[in-house]
Amino acid sequence: MRFYLMSLALLALVAYLGYEVGHYRQQAQDKTIQGLRNSLTSVTDKNNELVRKLNVLGVELEVERLANQNNQSQLHQAIQGQAALKQELSFYQRVMAPELQEQGVAIDDFTVQPSSIPGHYHFSLVMMQQSQRNEFVRGKASVLIFGSQQGKDKQYDLLELDTSVNGPLSFNFRFFEVLEGNFTLPEGFIPERVEVHFSASKPERQSLHRAFVWPLGEQTPLADNN
């Protein structure tokens, strides 16, 4: 009987110890899980903070990029505006102070600008008299466009093209005159340069010639022959 009682007591002790060990392990596991959860929460919060900072930095960089782009655009516009003002000032200096320039009639400028329709262009031809006498100048101009078509050299007279100009390019001016119009280039034609010829009949007979390279809006004189 005593043996059975001792056995029961031993079993109870083992059961109690097993319960306590299991409970301890469960508590330790719960603490570990809670620690991992806390670590995960902390890492998640830090990650969210980093994402927020990256988003803010991205916005700041985009704002800075747009600001730089805007500054570059404003600088480019300012440079273009300054160049246009210089060109305009030079033009009026030639008109109002001809004594500072080479005397005589001159082909002052020829520009071509593309329209919104492919192959369609707007031209502007400026004739000027750089003389203190300021006599009326009369004459006619011709414009030849040189280039290539289907791999061969080709040239067109402006008046032979589909143009808004009716009749010859006639001029009658005292200081300067601007002749403008529209024209259409044939399909497949690649322009390279433009030659302007002017024949004056008054106040004296005179022939002028000036050539321009094609790049639209950036014509550079190739030669001046009076």
PDB file of N, CA and C in Angstrom, residues 80-182:
ATOM      1  N   GLN A  80      17.168  83.883 -77.199  1.00  0.00           N
ATOM      2  CA  GLN A  80      16.503  84.086 -78.483  1.00  0.00           C
ATOM      3  C   GLN A  80      15.959  85.505 -78.595  1.00  0.00           C
ATOM      4  N   GLY A  81      15.368  85.993 -77.497  1.00  0.00           N
ATOM      5  CA  GLY A  81      14.837  87.347 -77.515  1.00  0.00           C
ATOM      6  C   GLY A  81      15.925  88.382 -77.713  1.00  0.00           C
ATOM      7  N   GLN A  82      17.064  88.174 -77.069  1.00  0.00           N
ATOM      8  CA  GLN A  82      18.186  89.097 -77.221  1.00  0.00           C
ATOM      9  C   GLN A  82      18.704  89.083 -78.651  1.00  0.00           C
ATOM     10  N   ALA A  83      18.800  87.882 -79.231  1.00  0.00           N
ATOM     11  CA  ALA A  83      19.265  87.777 -80.618  1.00  0.00           C
ATOM     12  C   ALA A  83      18.296  88.470 -81.565  1.00  0.00           C
ATOM     13  N   ALA A  84      16.983  88.290 -81.302  1.00  0.00           N
ATOM     14  CA  ALA A  84      15.980  88.937 -82.151  1.00  0.00           C
ATOM     15  C   ALA A  84      16.056  90.454 -82.028  1.00  0.00           C
ATOM     16  N   LEU A  85      16.256  90.944 -80.796  1.00  0.00           N
ATOM     17  CA  LEU A  85      16.374  92.388 -80.597  1.00  0.00           C
ATOM     18  C   LEU A  85      17.609  92.945 -81.292  1.00  0.00           C
ATOM     19  N   LYS A  86      18.722  92.206 -81.210  1.00  0.00           N
ATOM     20  CA  LYS A  86      19.937  92.646 -81.885  1.00  0.00           C
ATOM     21  C   LYS A  86      19.728  92.693 -83.391  1.00  0.00           C
ATOM     22  N   GLN A  87      19.041  91.673 -83.908  1.00  0.00           N
ATOM     23  CA  GLN A  87      18.788  91.638 -85.344  1.00  0.00           C
ATOM     24  C   GLN A  87      17.880  92.787 -85.761  1.00  0.00           C
ATOM     25  N   GLU A  88      16.839  93.039 -84.943  1.00  0.00           N
ATOM     26  CA  GLU A  88      15.924  94.139 -85.245  1.00  0.00           C
ATOM     27  C   GLU A  88      16.640  95.483 -85.149  1.00  0.00           C
ATOM     28  N   LEU A  89      17.476  95.644 -84.118  1.00  0.00           N
ATOM     29  CA  LEU A  89      18.234  96.883 -83.961  1.00  0.00           C
ATOM     30  C   LEU A  89      19.173  97.095 -85.134  1.00  0.00           C
ATOM     31  N   SER A  90      19.836  96.021 -85.555  1.00  0.00           N
ATOM     32  CA  SER A  90      20.741  96.116 -86.697  1.00  0.00           C
ATOM     33  C   SER A  90      19.986  96.516 -87.955  1.00  0.00           C
ATOM     34  N   PHE A  91      18.770  95.966 -88.105  1.00  0.00           N
ATOM     35  CA  PHE A  91      17.958  96.290 -89.279  1.00  0.00           C
ATOM     36  C   PHE A  91      17.631  97.783 -89.308  1.00  0.00           C
ATOM     37  N   TYR A  92      17.150  98.314 -88.196  1.00  0.00           N
ATOM     38  CA  TYR A  92      16.771  99.722 -88.173  1.00  0.00           C
ATOM     39  C   TYR A  92      17.989 100.642 -88.241  1.00  0.00           C
ATOM     40  N   GLN A  93      19.120 100.179 -87.758  1.00  0.00           N
ATOM     41  CA  GLN A  93      20.339 100.968 -87.910  1.00  0.00           C
ATOM     42  C   GLN A  93      20.716 101.084 -89.380  1.00  0.00           C
ATOM     43  N   ARG A  94      20.520  99.998 -90.102  1.00  0.00           N
ATOM     44  CA  ARG A  94      20.846 100.040 -91.537  1.00  0.00           C
ATOM     45  C   ARG A  94      19.893 100.963 -92.282  1.00  0.00           C
ATOM     46  N   VAL A  95      18.632 101.015 -91.814  1.00  0.00           N
ATOM     47  CA  VAL A  95      17.646 101.871 -92.476  1.00  0.00           C
ATOM     48  C   VAL A  95      17.841 103.335 -92.099  1.00  0.00           C
ATOM     49  N   MET A  96      18.012 103.594 -90.806  1.00  0.00           N
ATOM     50  CA  MET A  96      18.041 104.970 -90.327  1.00  0.00           C
ATOM     51  C   MET A  96      19.430 105.593 -90.372  1.00  0.00           C
ATOM     52  N   ALA A  97      20.472 104.779 -90.409  1.00  0.00           N
ATOM     53  CA  ALA A  97      21.835 105.319 -90.455  1.00  0.00           C
ATOM     54  C   ALA A  97      22.622 104.647 -91.571  1.00  0.00           C
ATOM     55  N   PRO A  98      22.210 104.852 -92.819  1.00  0.00           N
ATOM     56  CA  PRO A  98      22.883 104.184 -93.936  1.00  0.00           C
ATOM     57  C   PRO A  98      24.334 104.609 -94.089  1.00  0.00           C
ATOM     58  N   GLU A  99      24.692 105.767 -93.532  1.00  0.00           N
ATOM     59  CA  GLU A  99      26.076 106.222 -93.679  1.00  0.00           C
ATOM     60  C   GLU A  99      27.042 105.301 -92.944  1.00  0.00           C
ATOM     61  N   LEU A 100      26.507 104.496 -92.015  1.00  0.00           N
ATOM     62  CA  LEU A 100      27.359 103.563 -91.276  1.00  0.00           C
ATOM     63  C   LEU A 100      27.537 102.244 -92.018  1.00  0.00           C
ATOM     64  N   GLN A 101      26.792 102.062 -93.098  1.00  0.00           N
ATOM     65  CA  GLN A 101      26.828 100.802 -93.829  1.00  0.00           C
ATOM     66  C   GLN A 101      27.400 101.023 -95.230  1.00  0.00           C
ATOM     67  N   GLU A 102      27.639  99.906 -95.872  1.00  0.00           N
ATOM     68  CA  GLU A 102      28.061  99.968 -97.270  1.00  0.00           C
ATOM     69  C   GLU A 102      26.912 100.518 -98.104  1.00  0.00           C
ATOM     70  N   GLN A 103      27.203 101.449 -98.967  1.00  0.00           N
ATOM     71  CA  GLN A 103      26.166 102.140 -99.722  1.00  0.00           C
ATOM     72  C   GLN A 103      25.622 101.269-100.850  1.00  0.00           C
ATOM     73  N   GLY A 104      24.309 101.508-101.159  1.00  0.00           N
ATOM     74  CA  GLY A 104      23.705 100.837-102.298  1.00  0.00           C
ATOM     75  C   GLY A 104      22.512  99.988-101.909  1.00  0.00           C
ATOM     76  N   VAL A 105      21.925  99.377-102.937  1.00  0.00           N
ATOM     77  CA  VAL A 105      20.791  98.474-102.742  1.00  0.00           C
ATOM     78  C   VAL A 105      21.326  97.118-102.292  1.00  0.00           C
ATOM     79  N   ALA A 106      20.586  96.465-101.396  1.00  0.00           N
ATOM     80  CA  ALA A 106      21.060  95.181-100.875  1.00  0.00           C
ATOM     81  C   ALA A 106      19.901  94.217-100.677  1.00  0.00           C
ATOM     82  N   ILE A 107      20.195  92.943-100.902  1.00  0.00           N
ATOM     83  CA  ILE A 107      19.265  91.876-100.516  1.00  0.00           C
ATOM     84  C   ILE A 107      19.522  91.639 -99.035  1.00  0.00           C
ATOM     85  N   ASP A 108      18.680  92.202 -98.200  1.00  0.00           N
ATOM     86  CA  ASP A 108      18.975  92.199 -96.763  1.00  0.00           C
ATOM     87  C   ASP A 108      18.777  90.828 -96.130  1.00  0.00           C
ATOM     88  N   ASP A 109      17.684  90.141 -96.472  1.00  0.00           N
ATOM     89  CA  ASP A 109      17.423  88.862 -95.809  1.00  0.00           C
ATOM     90  C   ASP A 109      16.408  88.046 -96.595  1.00  0.00           C
ATOM     91  N   PHE A 110      16.517  86.745 -96.449  1.00  0.00           N
ATOM     92  CA  PHE A 110      15.529  85.821 -97.007  1.00  0.00           C
ATOM     93  C   PHE A 110      15.366  84.691 -96.002  1.00  0.00           C
ATOM     94  N   THR A 111      14.150  84.516 -95.514  1.00  0.00           N
ATOM     95  CA  THR A 111      13.891  83.473 -94.520  1.00  0.00           C
ATOM     96  C   THR A 111      12.764  82.570 -94.990  1.00  0.00           C
ATOM     97  N   VAL A 112      12.811  81.346 -94.529  1.00  0.00           N
ATOM     98  CA  VAL A 112      11.785  80.350 -94.842  1.00  0.00           C
ATOM     99  C   VAL A 112      11.376  79.676 -93.542  1.00  0.00           C
ATOM    100  N   GLN A 113      10.084  79.578 -93.326  1.00  0.00           N
ATOM    101  CA  GLN A 113       9.562  78.907 -92.140  1.00  0.00           C
ATOM    102  C   GLN A 113       8.528  77.862 -92.561  1.00  0.00           C
ATOM    103  N   PRO A 114       8.583  76.663 -91.971  1.00  0.00           N
ATOM    104  CA  PRO A 114       7.612  75.622 -92.331  1.00  0.00           C
ATOM    105  C   PRO A 114       6.243  75.925 -91.738  1.00  0.00           C
ATOM    106  N   SER A 115       5.207  75.490 -92.419  1.00  0.00           N
ATOM    107  CA  SER A 115       3.854  75.618 -91.880  1.00  0.00           C
ATOM    108  C   SER A 115       3.485  74.317 -91.181  1.00  0.00           C
ATOM    109  N   SER A 116       2.257  74.224 -90.722  1.00  0.00           N
ATOM    110  CA  SER A 116       1.810  73.007 -90.045  1.00  0.00           C
ATOM    111  C   SER A 116       1.566  71.866 -91.022  1.00  0.00           C
ATOM    112  N   ILE A 117       1.540  72.176 -92.319  1.00  0.00           N
ATOM    113  CA  ILE A 117       1.321  71.155 -93.349  1.00  0.00           C
ATOM    114  C   ILE A 117       2.673  70.776 -93.948  1.00  0.00           C
ATOM    115  N   PRO A 118       3.023  69.495 -93.970  1.00  0.00           N
ATOM    116  CA  PRO A 118       4.319  69.074 -94.529  1.00  0.00           C
ATOM    117  C   PRO A 118       4.490  69.550 -95.969  1.00  0.00           C
ATOM    118  N   GLY A 119       5.665  70.084 -96.265  1.00  0.00           N
ATOM    119  CA  GLY A 119       5.967  70.538 -97.614  1.00  0.00           C
ATOM    120  C   GLY A 119       5.506  71.946 -97.918  1.00  0.00           C
ATOM    121  N   HIS A 120       4.793  72.578 -96.990  1.00  0.00           N
ATOM    122  CA  HIS A 120       4.294  73.937 -97.196  1.00  0.00           C
ATOM    123  C   HIS A 120       5.138  74.907 -96.362  1.00  0.00           C
ATOM    124  N   TYR A 121       5.495  76.045 -96.980  1.00  0.00           N
ATOM    125  CA  TYR A 121       6.410  76.976 -96.319  1.00  0.00           C
ATOM    126  C   TYR A 121       5.949  78.417 -96.516  1.00  0.00           C
ATOM    127  N   HIS A 122       6.436  79.264 -95.642  1.00  0.00           N
ATOM    128  CA  HIS A 122       6.213  80.703 -95.741  1.00  0.00           C
ATOM    129  C   HIS A 122       7.573  81.381 -95.916  1.00  0.00           C
ATOM    130  N   PHE A 123       7.679  82.268 -96.903  1.00  0.00           N
ATOM    131  CA  PHE A 123       8.956  82.939 -97.137  1.00  0.00           C
ATOM    132  C   PHE A 123       8.814  84.440 -96.929  1.00  0.00           C
ATOM    133  N   SER A 124       9.946  85.059 -96.646  1.00  0.00           N
ATOM    134  CA  SER A 124      10.000  86.505 -96.478  1.00  0.00           C
ATOM    135  C   SER A 124      11.289  87.007 -97.116  1.00  0.00           C
ATOM    136  N   LEU A 125      11.162  87.925 -98.073  1.00  0.00           N
ATOM    137  CA  LEU A 125      12.308  88.502 -98.773  1.00  0.00           C
ATOM    138  C   LEU A 125      12.355  89.997 -98.472  1.00  0.00           C
ATOM    139  N   VAL A 126      13.497  90.455 -97.949  1.00  0.00           N
ATOM    140  CA  VAL A 126      13.648  91.858 -97.558  1.00  0.00           C
ATOM    141  C   VAL A 126      14.696  92.521 -98.444  1.00  0.00           C
ATOM    142  N   MET A 127      14.272  93.576 -99.144  1.00  0.00           N
ATOM    143  CA  MET A 127      15.175  94.398 -99.940  1.00  0.00           C
ATOM    144  C   MET A 127      15.359  95.730 -99.224  1.00  0.00           C
ATOM    145  N   MET A 128      16.573  96.287 -99.302  1.00  0.00           N
ATOM    146  CA  MET A 128      16.869  97.519 -98.571  1.00  0.00           C
ATOM    147  C   MET A 128      17.792  98.418 -99.390  1.00  0.00           C
ATOM    148  N   GLN A 129      17.585  99.717 -99.216  1.00  0.00           N
ATOM    149  CA  GLN A 129      18.484 100.688 -99.829  1.00  0.00           C
ATOM    150  C   GLN A 129      19.310 101.350 -98.731  1.00  0.00           C
ATOM    151  N   GLN A 130      20.601 101.167 -98.807  1.00  0.00           N
ATOM    152  CA  GLN A 130      21.519 101.763 -97.842  1.00  0.00           C
ATOM    153  C   GLN A 130      22.220 102.928 -98.527  1.00  0.00           C
ATOM    154  N   SER A 131      21.499 104.030 -98.619  1.00  0.00           N
ATOM    155  CA  SER A 131      22.020 105.192 -99.334  1.00  0.00           C
ATOM    156  C   SER A 131      21.466 106.457 -98.702  1.00  0.00           C
ATOM    157  N   GLN A 132      22.269 107.500 -98.679  1.00  0.00           N
ATOM    158  CA  GLN A 132      21.818 108.773 -98.127  1.00  0.00           C
ATOM    159  C   GLN A 132      20.953 109.535 -99.121  1.00  0.00           C
ATOM    160  N   ARG A 133      20.949 109.100-100.363  1.00  0.00           N
ATOM    161  CA  ARG A 133      20.142 109.795-101.366  1.00  0.00           C
ATOM    162  C   ARG A 133      18.672 109.430-101.231  1.00  0.00           C
ATOM    163  N   ASN A 134      18.385 108.206-100.816  1.00  0.00           N
ATOM    164  CA  ASN A 134      17.020 107.737-100.590  1.00  0.00           C
ATOM    165  C   ASN A 134      16.126 107.905-101.813  1.00  0.00           C
ATOM    166  N   GLU A 135      16.658 107.587-102.974  1.00  0.00           N
ATOM    167  CA  GLU A 135      15.845 107.594-104.186  1.00  0.00           C
ATOM    168  C   GLU A 135      15.038 106.302-104.244  1.00  0.00           C
ATOM    169  N   PHE A 136      13.926 106.352-104.959  1.00  0.00           N
ATOM    170  CA  PHE A 136      13.098 105.160-105.099  1.00  0.00           C
ATOM    171  C   PHE A 136      13.832 104.108-105.921  1.00  0.00           C
ATOM    172  N   VAL A 137      13.716 102.886-105.459  1.00  0.00           N
ATOM    173  CA  VAL A 137      14.341 101.757-106.150  1.00  0.00           C
ATOM    174  C   VAL A 137      13.239 100.885-106.735  1.00  0.00           C
ATOM    175  N   ARG A 138      13.393 100.573-107.997  1.00  0.00           N
ATOM    176  CA  ARG A 138      12.455  99.664-108.658  1.00  0.00           C
ATOM    177  C   ARG A 138      13.226  98.503-109.260  1.00  0.00           C
ATOM    178  N   GLY A 139      12.612  97.352-109.195  1.00  0.00           N
ATOM    179  CA  GLY A 139      13.274  96.194-109.770  1.00  0.00           C
ATOM    180  C   GLY A 139      12.472  94.925-109.536  1.00  0.00           C
ATOM    181  N   LYS A 140      13.022  93.820-110.025  1.00  0.00           N
ATOM    182  CA  LYS A 140      12.374  92.522-109.886  1.00  0.00           C
ATOM    183  C   LYS A 140      13.370  91.515-109.315  1.00  0.00           C
ATOM    184  N   ALA A 141      12.826  90.608-108.526  1.00  0.00           N
ATOM    185  CA  ALA A 141      13.664  89.577-107.912  1.00  0.00           C
ATOM    186  C   ALA A 141      13.228  88.199-108.387  1.00  0.00           C
ATOM    187  N   SER A 142      14.156  87.286-108.370  1.00  0.00           N
ATOM    188  CA  SER A 142      13.852  85.882-108.655  1.00  0.00           C
ATOM    189  C   SER A 142      14.496  85.039-107.562  1.00  0.00           C
ATOM    190  N   VAL A 143      13.826  83.963-107.214  1.00  0.00           N
ATOM    191  CA  VAL A 143      14.303  83.083-106.146  1.00  0.00           C
ATOM    192  C   VAL A 143      14.412  81.666-106.690  1.00  0.00           C
ATOM    193  N   LEU A 144      15.605  81.115-106.628  1.00  0.00           N
ATOM    194  CA  LEU A 144      15.850  79.748-107.082  1.00  0.00           C
ATOM    195  C   LEU A 144      16.166  78.874-105.881  1.00  0.00           C
ATOM    196  N   ILE A 145      15.528  77.721-105.821  1.00  0.00           N
ATOM    197  CA  ILE A 145      15.745  76.775-104.726  1.00  0.00           C
ATOM    198  C   ILE A 145      16.481  75.563-105.283  1.00  0.00           C
ATOM    199  N   PHE A 146      17.676  75.316-104.769  1.00  0.00           N
ATOM    200  CA  PHE A 146      18.517  74.212-105.243  1.00  0.00           C
ATOM    201  C   PHE A 146      18.475  73.063-104.235  1.00  0.00           C
ATOM    202  N   GLY A 147      18.536  71.848-104.775  1.00  0.00           N
ATOM    203  CA  GLY A 147      18.541  70.671-103.910  1.00  0.00           C
ATOM    204  C   GLY A 147      18.664  69.409-104.732  1.00  0.00           C
ATOM    205  N   SER A 148      18.093  68.342-104.233  1.00  0.00           N
ATOM    206  CA  SER A 148      18.152  67.060-104.933  1.00  0.00           C
ATOM    207  C   SER A 148      16.792  66.383-104.888  1.00  0.00           C
ATOM    208  N   GLN A 149      16.544  65.588-105.917  1.00  0.00           N
ATOM    209  CA  GLN A 149      15.289  64.848-106.013  1.00  0.00           C
ATOM    210  C   GLN A 149      15.565  63.512-106.689  1.00  0.00           C
ATOM    211  N   GLN A 150      15.236  62.445-105.992  1.00  0.00           N
ATOM    212  CA  GLN A 150      15.499  61.092-106.484  1.00  0.00           C
ATOM    213  C   GLN A 150      16.980  60.903-106.801  1.00  0.00           C
ATOM    214  N   GLY A 151      17.831  61.471-105.939  1.00  0.00           N
ATOM    215  CA  GLY A 151      19.271  61.287-106.078  1.00  0.00           C
ATOM    216  C   GLY A 151      19.933  62.154-107.122  1.00  0.00           C
ATOM    217  N   LYS A 152      19.195  63.063-107.742  1.00  0.00           N
ATOM    218  CA  LYS A 152      19.760  63.927-108.780  1.00  0.00           C
ATOM    219  C   LYS A 152      19.607  65.392-108.382  1.00  0.00           C
ATOM    220  N   ASP A 153      20.563  66.219-108.849  1.00  0.00           N
ATOM    221  CA  ASP A 153      20.484  67.655-108.592  1.00  0.00           C
ATOM    222  C   ASP A 153      19.244  68.229-109.258  1.00  0.00           C
ATOM    223  N   LYS A 154      18.588  69.125-108.549  1.00  0.00           N
ATOM    224  CA  LYS A 154      17.356  69.707-109.069  1.00  0.00           C
ATOM    225  C   LYS A 154      17.220  71.126-108.549  1.00  0.00           C
ATOM    226  N   GLN A 155      16.649  72.010-109.362  1.00  0.00           N
ATOM    227  CA  GLN A 155      16.390  73.375-108.929  1.00  0.00           C
ATOM    228  C   GLN A 155      15.000  73.789-109.372  1.00  0.00           C
ATOM    229  N   TYR A 156      14.384  74.652-108.581  1.00  0.00           N
ATOM    230  CA  TYR A 156      13.052  75.158-108.885  1.00  0.00           C
ATOM    231  C   TYR A 156      13.041  76.666-108.733  1.00  0.00           C
ATOM    232  N   ASP A 157      12.351  77.305-109.666  1.00  0.00           N
ATOM    233  CA  ASP A 157      12.064  78.729-109.532  1.00  0.00           C
ATOM    234  C   ASP A 157      10.858  78.861-108.608  1.00  0.00           C
ATOM    235  N   LEU A 158      10.935  79.771-107.652  1.00  0.00           N
ATOM    236  CA  LEU A 158       9.856  79.924-106.684  1.00  0.00           C
ATOM    237  C   LEU A 158       8.515  80.136-107.366  1.00  0.00           C
ATOM    238  N   LEU A 159       8.508  80.896-108.457  1.00  0.00           N
ATOM    239  CA  LEU A 159       7.253  81.197-109.141  1.00  0.00           C
ATOM    240  C   LEU A 159       6.701  79.992-109.889  1.00  0.00           C
ATOM    241  N   GLU A 160       7.538  78.958-110.122  1.00  0.00           N
ATOM    242  CA  GLU A 160       7.065  77.747-110.786  1.00  0.00           C
ATOM    243  C   GLU A 160       6.372  76.800-109.811  1.00  0.00           C
ATOM    244  N   LEU A 161       6.569  77.038-108.535  1.00  0.00           N
ATOM    245  CA  LEU A 161       5.966  76.181-107.518  1.00  0.00           C
ATOM    246  C   LEU A 161       4.549  76.643-107.220  1.00  0.00           C
ATOM    247  N   ASP A 162       3.850  75.823-106.465  1.00  0.00           N
ATOM    248  CA  ASP A 162       2.510  76.193-106.013  1.00  0.00           C
ATOM    249  C   ASP A 162       2.660  77.297-104.984  1.00  0.00           C
ATOM    250  N   THR A 163       2.466  78.517-105.413  1.00  0.00           N
ATOM    251  CA  THR A 163       2.755  79.653-104.547  1.00  0.00           C
ATOM    252  C   THR A 163       1.580  80.612-104.482  1.00  0.00           C
ATOM    253  N   SER A 164       1.562  81.421-103.423  1.00  0.00           N
ATOM    254  CA  SER A 164       0.513  82.426-103.256  1.00  0.00           C
ATOM    255  C   SER A 164       0.858  83.726-103.965  1.00  0.00           C
ATOM    256  N   VAL A 165       2.062  83.808-104.531  1.00  0.00           N
ATOM    257  CA  VAL A 165       2.501  85.026-105.208  1.00  0.00           C
ATOM    258  C   VAL A 165       1.971  85.043-106.637  1.00  0.00           C
ATOM    259  N   ASN A 166       1.319  86.125-106.985  1.00  0.00           N
ATOM    260  CA  ASN A 166       0.806  86.285-108.345  1.00  0.00           C
ATOM    261  C   ASN A 166       1.713  87.240-109.115  1.00  0.00           C
ATOM    262  N   GLY A 167       2.269  86.761-110.207  1.00  0.00           N
ATOM    263  CA  GLY A 167       3.128  87.602-111.022  1.00  0.00           C
ATOM    264  C   GLY A 167       4.542  87.635-110.496  1.00  0.00           C
ATOM    265  N   PRO A 168       5.373  88.495-111.076  1.00  0.00           N
ATOM    266  CA  PRO A 168       6.794  88.571-110.699  1.00  0.00           C
ATOM    267  C   PRO A 168       6.982  89.162-109.306  1.00  0.00           C
ATOM    268  N   LEU A 169       8.169  88.937-108.766  1.00  0.00           N
ATOM    269  CA  LEU A 169       8.513  89.498-107.456  1.00  0.00           C
ATOM    270  C   LEU A 169       9.007  90.922-107.661  1.00  0.00           C
ATOM    271  N   SER A 170       8.077  91.860-107.737  1.00  0.00           N
ATOM    272  CA  SER A 170       8.407  93.253-108.044  1.00  0.00           C
ATOM    273  C   SER A 170       8.578  94.064-106.766  1.00  0.00           C
ATOM    274  N   PHE A 171       9.550  94.992-106.820  1.00  0.00           N
ATOM    275  CA  PHE A 171       9.826  95.864-105.687  1.00  0.00           C
ATOM    276  C   PHE A 171       9.798  97.314-106.136  1.00  0.00           C
ATOM    277  N   ASN A 172       9.293  98.170-105.261  1.00  0.00           N
ATOM    278  CA  ASN A 172       9.295  99.612-105.490  1.00  0.00           C
ATOM    279  C   ASN A 172       9.353 100.270-104.110  1.00  0.00           C
ATOM    280  N   PHE A 173      10.546 100.680-103.698  1.00  0.00           N
ATOM    281  CA  PHE A 173      10.703 101.152-102.330  1.00  0.00           C
ATOM    282  C   PHE A 173      11.740 102.272-102.266  1.00  0.00           C
ATOM    283  N   ARG A 174      11.707 102.968-101.148  1.00  0.00           N
ATOM    284  CA  ARG A 174      12.669 104.038-100.919  1.00  0.00           C
ATOM    285  C   ARG A 174      13.685 103.646 -99.845  1.00  0.00           C
ATOM    286  N   PHE A 175      13.189 103.047 -98.778  1.00  0.00           N
ATOM    287  CA  PHE A 175      14.079 102.610 -97.699  1.00  0.00           C
ATOM    288  C   PHE A 175      14.214 101.084 -97.692  1.00  0.00           C
ATOM    289  N   PHE A 176      13.083 100.401 -97.537  1.00  0.00           N
ATOM    290  CA  PHE A 176      13.105  98.942 -97.599  1.00  0.00           C
ATOM    291  C   PHE A 176      11.707  98.437 -97.942  1.00  0.00           C
ATOM    292  N   GLU A 177      11.635  97.182 -98.335  1.00  0.00           N
ATOM    293  CA  GLU A 177      10.354  96.553 -98.642  1.00  0.00           C
ATOM    294  C   GLU A 177      10.456  95.061 -98.326  1.00  0.00           C
ATOM    295  N   VAL A 178       9.367  94.539 -97.788  1.00  0.00           N
ATOM    296  CA  VAL A 178       9.298  93.120 -97.434  1.00  0.00           C
ATOM    297  C   VAL A 178       8.240  92.451 -98.295  1.00  0.00           C
ATOM    298  N   LEU A 179       8.639  91.407 -98.992  1.00  0.00           N
ATOM    299  CA  LEU A 179       7.708  90.638 -99.812  1.00  0.00           C
ATOM    300  C   LEU A 179       7.560  89.256 -99.183  1.00  0.00           C
ATOM    301  N   GLU A 180       6.305  88.881 -98.892  1.00  0.00           N
ATOM    302  CA  GLU A 180       6.045  87.603 -98.239  1.00  0.00           C
ATOM    303  C   GLU A 180       5.077  86.766 -99.060  1.00  0.00           C
ATOM    304  N   GLY A 181       5.115  85.467 -98.822  1.00  0.00           N
ATOM    305  CA  GLY A 181       4.218  84.569 -99.526  1.00  0.00           C
ATOM    306  C   GLY A 181       4.382  83.137 -99.058  1.00  0.00           C
ATOM    307  N   ASN A 182       3.582  82.271 -99.615  1.00  0.00           N
ATOM    308  CA  ASN A 182       3.634  80.849 -99.282  1.00  0.00           C
ATOM    309  C   ASN A 182       3.937  80.035-100.530  1.00  0.00           C
TER     310      ASN A 182
END
